[in-house]
Structure formats: C-alpha cells, structure tokens
Amino acid sequence: MESNSRDGFSSKIGVIAAAAGSAIGLGNIWRFPYIIGDNGGGAFLIVYLLCVLTLGIPIMIGEFALGRISRVNAIATFRKLAPKSIFSIVGYIGLLSAFCILSFYGVVAGWCFSYILKSLSGAFNNLTPDKADLIFNNLVSGGFEPIFWQVAFMFLTGFIVLFGIKNGIEKYSKILMPLLFIIIIILDIRALTLANANDGLSFLFKFDFSKITLNTIFMALGQAFFSLSVGMGTMITYGSYISKKENLLTTSLNVAFADTLVAVLAGIAIFPAVFTFNIDPSSGAGLAFISLPMVFSKMFMGNIFACLFFILLLVAGLTSSISILEVIVAFLCEDFNISRKKVTILTTVVVSLSGVICSLSNGFMKINLFNQSYMDFLNYLSSNFLLPLGAILISVFLGYYFDKKLFVKELTNDGEIKLPFEKLLFFLFKFFIPFIISIIFLQNLNIIKL
Ligand code: PHE
C-alpha cells in the first residue's frame, strides 16, 4: 500500500469495527457450527475457548504490535524487523494462506447470494429437512450458478480493495455488524423456542471431557486462528494503520470477545434446529445452509428475515475477504512497484480461477487432492497447517528473536499504559504456543504417537 494512504484508522471504534469486521465472518456462522458438529459439541467448545485465550489472543496482540512498529505490509514487516532471517518466510506463508482461504471463501460467500434470491422467491416456505438438504446440494454441486456468484463476490471484494476501505467498508461495518448481532439474537430466540431446543443446547454446552482427543485440539486450534484472522498477517497489516494512542491489548480482547460471542450465538441458532428437525450435526459444510432455512421457515416473516440474514452474512464475509485480499495486494503493490489497480485486478482474476476449481470440486467434477475435494483440501490446509505454522513462527519470533523492550514499549504506548500479564504473555510466546503447536503437528504428521 502506498505510504500516503498509511494515515490509518480514524477512531477507536473504527479500529475495532475493521478488525472485528475481519474476524467476524463466514468462519463464525458457517465454519464454526459444522466443525463443532463434526467434533462432538461441548467438548470441542471448551477446547476452542482455551485456544482463543491462550493461542489466538496472544498472537493477535503480537501481530497488532508488529504492524504498528513496522508501519508496512506483513511481508515487509519481517524484512524490516528481521532482515535476512528465516522469519521472512512468515510473510510468504501468509500469502499462500490468503490465496487458499480466499479461493474457497468466495465460493461460500457466493452461496449467500443465491440464498438471498431463494428467500425472496419463497423457496423456504413449508420447508422440510429433505427439501432443505436438496436445495443446498443442488446449489453447491451445480456448474454455472455457484461459479457465477463466486466470481461476482470476488469482483465485489476486488472493487472495494481497489477503491480503498476507509470510507467504504469501515464506515458500513460500524452499522452492519451490530445489525448482524441483532438478527442473530432474534434467530436465537426463535431457535430456543423450537421443540427440541434443549437437545441442541446440551450438544453445544455439555462438556464431556472424555471426548477430547488430540484431533479435537487440532481442529479447535485451526478454527481459532481462522476465526480470529491470525497467523497470516492480516492483523499485522491492520496494526500498521492503528494510531499510537490506541491500547492494543484491550483492542485485541474486544475483537476476540465479539468474534467468540458471534460464533457461540450462531451455535445457539443452529443446534436447536439441528436436533428439532433431525439433521445430522456432523453433516459437514452444509450445516448452516440447511438448518437455518428450517428455522426461518418456522418464523413469522421468515422470508424477510432469511433475506436479511443472508445479506448480512454476505457483508460479514465481505469485511473479512477484503482483509484477506489486502494482504496480497499490499505486498504486490509495494514489492513489485505495480499500480494498485493492476495488482488488484490480477489478483482477483487469479483467485477467482482457483475459486472456480473449488466450486466445481463440490460435486460437479471430481477434482481431488489428497483424497479430499480441492475445496476441502484448501480449507483444511490453510486453517490446520498454514495458519498454525504462521502463528508458531510469530510466537518464536516474539519470544526469542525480537527485542522484548521494544515490544513492551509498543504495547504500553511508551510506558503510558500498563501491560498486565506481561510475564504470562512471554511465557506463552516462548514455551506454550510453540510447544502445543509442535506437538499437534508432530502427531498429525505421524512423527510421534500420543
Ligand atoms: N476470520 C474470518 C472469518 O471468520 C476469515 C479470515 C481468516 C479473515 C484469515 C482473515 C484472515 O470468516
């Protein structure tokens, strides 16, 4: 990004809206419920919350601070703060993650477009679970329609990144994010009054510790990084726009709190419906798109709420996707000295093409990598390997390589505010985060067996 546009966010609310806008997205409403459904409910939730607290939030604090110190894009940050060291690789891993995530993110966001039209045309009237399932599967395994919407979404993302985000998305996310909250709460109320709501709630909140396995931790960790947008440099990029006055610690806590709250609220909207309408909680990526229309179909003015909900989900996805695209665009602009316009168009086209392959791999064609569809593979690879790999490197960088005094100075705003938990934070960077992520990696690569 050009240095003259580096004047940064205008207010505390602006910072939180943009960073929460990045964090709150399809990860909360689409990904979180089906991952928790696949991984046994309550046991997963508790591990997830622990991952947010002990791994996600520290990395977010670290990313914000690094960005605000360097005042450049994520790749240049490591070049500047750790010249000629192995840590430059963090930026490139981030680039690869951004490419993978955007490829499938656009496909899912595209489904929202289609669901908006479906709700307007009354497709969710008198819905049965079988019909809901059919509507979803017909859409995702189709050829033209999902691709059309995926490409449309990607170009919308590119359009906003092209014209800057400050007066567009930042302004609108301040209005639209609270609206999303309100709609989810209304959905929650309806879901909680469904016949088998209690079964749904106990699935979500019953902490059965015996169900926790290393794989649960592995999935929870990936979901925490994905949902908080950490491990790939998004928050470094956003950190570079934050004014020196802001308190980075409280900003991180606020963003993580809002993000987690929306995920839990989405769970409360979805699982009562899953249990009332006999949908399999482990039915995978379609869970939200199958169970929520069932809730809408049982609501007064359900079509209108459905339409509004999918619009807001689309917007939540958009405020996240621009933050992902920005990571790539900012780097290419600066490092190759190509105009922002050219880079944005080029990146959008390339990512859209990968998105087309993702969309086709959902059933229209058999496009597999490592025994999974191309889309599932990118989803798995990015959250479960690339983001944790980025996070472990950032953690080691902060724990061992980077000047601790400079880091603390940044977090305390030159000593003006207190930094509670300083010792704990460094313990996490030095030992806990690298240890946990390494163990999980080693186990999953079959190098150790626990
Ligand atoms: N956090 C976003 C979501 O939950 C996705 C995302 C991941 C955004 C990584 C930026 C970086 O939908």
PDB file of C-alpha atoms in Angstrom, residues 224-322:
ATOM      1  CA  ALA A 224      -9.493 -20.335  16.464  1.00  0.00           C
ATOM      2  CA  PHE A 225      -6.799 -18.972  14.147  1.00  0.00           C
ATOM      3  CA  PHE A 226      -9.181 -18.887  11.197  1.00  0.00           C
ATOM      4  CA  SER A 227     -11.923 -17.159  13.130  1.00  0.00           C
ATOM      5  CA  LEU A 228      -9.661 -14.564  14.739  1.00  0.00           C
ATOM      6  CA  SER A 229      -7.901 -13.899  11.391  1.00  0.00           C
ATOM      7  CA  VAL A 230      -4.484 -14.559  12.889  1.00  0.00           C
ATOM      8  CA  GLY A 231      -1.422 -16.412  11.647  1.00  0.00           C
ATOM      9  CA  MET A 232      -1.292 -14.908   8.167  1.00  0.00           C
ATOM     10  CA  GLY A 233      -0.508 -11.234   8.671  1.00  0.00           C
ATOM     11  CA  THR A 234      -3.981  -9.701   8.385  1.00  0.00           C
ATOM     12  CA  MET A 235      -3.707  -8.193  11.829  1.00  0.00           C
ATOM     13  CA  ILE A 236      -0.137  -7.060  11.096  1.00  0.00           C
ATOM     14  CA  THR A 237      -1.487  -5.176   8.098  1.00  0.00           C
ATOM     15  CA  TYR A 238      -4.338  -3.689  10.137  1.00  0.00           C
ATOM     16  CA  GLY A 239      -1.971  -2.983  13.029  1.00  0.00           C
ATOM     17  CA  SER A 240       0.071  -0.819  10.707  1.00  0.00           C
ATOM     18  CA  TYR A 241      -2.946   1.522  10.371  1.00  0.00           C
ATOM     19  CA  ILE A 242      -3.634   1.814  14.096  1.00  0.00           C
ATOM     20  CA  SER A 243      -2.730   5.077  15.802  1.00  0.00           C
ATOM     21  CA  LYS A 244      -0.137   5.145  18.553  1.00  0.00           C
ATOM     22  CA  LYS A 245      -2.788   6.219  21.052  1.00  0.00           C
ATOM     23  CA  GLU A 246      -4.821   3.028  20.950  1.00  0.00           C
ATOM     24  CA  ASN A 247      -4.488   0.319  23.551  1.00  0.00           C
ATOM     25  CA  LEU A 248      -3.588  -2.792  21.572  1.00  0.00           C
ATOM     26  CA  LEU A 249      -4.272  -5.158  24.442  1.00  0.00           C
ATOM     27  CA  THR A 250      -7.858  -4.032  25.003  1.00  0.00           C
ATOM     28  CA  THR A 251      -8.436  -3.807  21.253  1.00  0.00           C
ATOM     29  CA  SER A 252      -7.417  -7.453  20.883  1.00  0.00           C
ATOM     30  CA  LEU A 253      -9.588  -8.521  23.802  1.00  0.00           C
ATOM     31  CA  ASN A 254     -12.601  -6.667  22.406  1.00  0.00           C
ATOM     32  CA  VAL A 255     -12.185  -8.147  18.943  1.00  0.00           C
ATOM     33  CA  ALA A 256     -11.715 -11.670  20.267  1.00  0.00           C
ATOM     34  CA  PHE A 257     -14.704 -11.307  22.585  1.00  0.00           C
ATOM     35  CA  ALA A 258     -17.003 -10.087  19.801  1.00  0.00           C
ATOM     36  CA  ASP A 259     -15.772 -12.825  17.474  1.00  0.00           C
ATOM     37  CA  THR A 260     -16.320 -15.585  20.014  1.00  0.00           C
ATOM     38  CA  LEU A 261     -19.711 -14.233  21.002  1.00  0.00           C
ATOM     39  CA  VAL A 262     -20.943 -14.300  17.403  1.00  0.00           C
ATOM     40  CA  ALA A 263     -19.696 -17.877  16.995  1.00  0.00           C
ATOM     41  CA  VAL A 264     -21.494 -19.049  20.139  1.00  0.00           C
ATOM     42  CA  LEU A 265     -24.668 -17.167  19.156  1.00  0.00           C
ATOM     43  CA  ALA A 266     -24.530 -18.846  15.753  1.00  0.00           C
ATOM     44  CA  GLY A 267     -24.240 -22.201  17.504  1.00  0.00           C
ATOM     45  CA  ILE A 268     -27.284 -21.358  19.629  1.00  0.00           C
ATOM     46  CA  ALA A 269     -29.241 -20.517  16.470  1.00  0.00           C
ATOM     47  CA  ILE A 270     -28.232 -23.673  14.645  1.00  0.00           C
ATOM     48  CA  PHE A 271     -28.133 -26.649  17.034  1.00  0.00           C
ATOM     49  CA  PRO A 272     -31.687 -26.436  18.405  1.00  0.00           C
ATOM     50  CA  ALA A 273     -32.845 -26.593  14.769  1.00  0.00           C
ATOM     51  CA  VAL A 274     -30.470 -29.455  14.013  1.00  0.00           C
ATOM     52  CA  PHE A 275     -31.974 -31.524  16.824  1.00  0.00           C
ATOM     53  CA  THR A 276     -35.562 -30.485  16.255  1.00  0.00           C
ATOM     54  CA  PHE A 277     -35.509 -31.360  12.552  1.00  0.00           C
ATOM     55  CA  ASN A 278     -33.303 -34.438  12.851  1.00  0.00           C
ATOM     56  CA  ILE A 279     -30.421 -33.083  10.850  1.00  0.00           C
ATOM     57  CA  ASP A 280     -27.124 -34.877  11.417  1.00  0.00           C
ATOM     58  CA  PRO A 281     -24.859 -32.480  13.395  1.00  0.00           C
ATOM     59  CA  SER A 282     -21.860 -33.901  11.590  1.00  0.00           C
ATOM     60  CA  SER A 283     -23.299 -33.362   8.137  1.00  0.00           C
ATOM     61  CA  GLY A 284     -20.470 -31.015   7.254  1.00  0.00           C
ATOM     62  CA  ALA A 285     -20.187 -27.766   5.351  1.00  0.00           C
ATOM     63  CA  GLY A 286     -23.907 -27.529   4.604  1.00  0.00           C
ATOM     64  CA  LEU A 287     -24.990 -27.416   8.250  1.00  0.00           C
ATOM     65  CA  ALA A 288     -25.794 -23.693   8.500  1.00  0.00           C
ATOM     66  CA  PHE A 289     -27.252 -23.568   4.997  1.00  0.00           C
ATOM     67  CA  ILE A 290     -29.600 -26.466   5.758  1.00  0.00           C
ATOM     68  CA  SER A 291     -30.618 -25.846   9.369  1.00  0.00           C
ATOM     69  CA  LEU A 292     -31.075 -22.056   9.339  1.00  0.00           C
ATOM     70  CA  PRO A 293     -33.584 -22.057   6.458  1.00  0.00           C
ATOM     71  CA  MET A 294     -35.547 -24.564   8.567  1.00  0.00           C
ATOM     72  CA  VAL A 295     -35.615 -22.032  11.421  1.00  0.00           C
ATOM     73  CA  PHE A 296     -36.633 -19.267   9.027  1.00  0.00           C
ATOM     74  CA  SER A 297     -39.435 -21.375   7.572  1.00  0.00           C
ATOM     75  CA  LYS A 298     -40.905 -21.673  11.069  1.00  0.00           C
ATOM     76  CA  MET A 299     -40.798 -17.941  11.721  1.00  0.00           C
ATOM     77  CA  PHE A 300     -43.222 -15.123  11.282  1.00  0.00           C
ATOM     78  CA  MET A 301     -41.993 -13.152   8.233  1.00  0.00           C
ATOM     79  CA  GLY A 302     -39.361 -15.851   7.841  1.00  0.00           C
ATOM     80  CA  ASN A 303     -38.596 -14.975   4.218  1.00  0.00           C
ATOM     81  CA  ILE A 304     -37.750 -11.422   5.114  1.00  0.00           C
ATOM     82  CA  PHE A 305     -35.543 -12.472   7.987  1.00  0.00           C
ATOM     83  CA  ALA A 306     -33.870 -15.080   5.790  1.00  0.00           C
ATOM     84  CA  CYS A 307     -33.157 -12.499   3.138  1.00  0.00           C
ATOM     85  CA  LEU A 308     -31.812 -10.001   5.674  1.00  0.00           C
ATOM     86  CA  PHE A 309     -29.729 -12.659   7.366  1.00  0.00           C
ATOM     87  CA  PHE A 310     -28.010 -13.821   4.182  1.00  0.00           C
ATOM     88  CA  ILE A 311     -27.366 -10.221   3.160  1.00  0.00           C
ATOM     89  CA  LEU A 312     -25.670  -9.605   6.468  1.00  0.00           C
ATOM     90  CA  LEU A 313     -23.744 -12.852   6.250  1.00  0.00           C
ATOM     91  CA  LEU A 314     -22.557 -11.702   2.862  1.00  0.00           C
ATOM     92  CA  VAL A 315     -21.474  -8.376   4.314  1.00  0.00           C
ATOM     93  CA  ALA A 316     -19.713 -10.109   7.207  1.00  0.00           C
ATOM     94  CA  GLY A 317     -17.947 -12.252   4.599  1.00  0.00           C
ATOM     95  CA  LEU A 318     -17.049  -9.181   2.582  1.00  0.00           C
ATOM     96  CA  THR A 319     -15.442  -7.328   5.511  1.00  0.00           C
ATOM     97  CA  SER A 320     -13.315 -10.451   6.005  1.00  0.00           C
ATOM     98  CA  SER A 321     -12.493 -11.134   2.376  1.00  0.00           C
ATOM     99  CA  ILE A 322     -11.214  -7.616   1.774  1.00  0.00           C
TER     100      ILE A 322
END
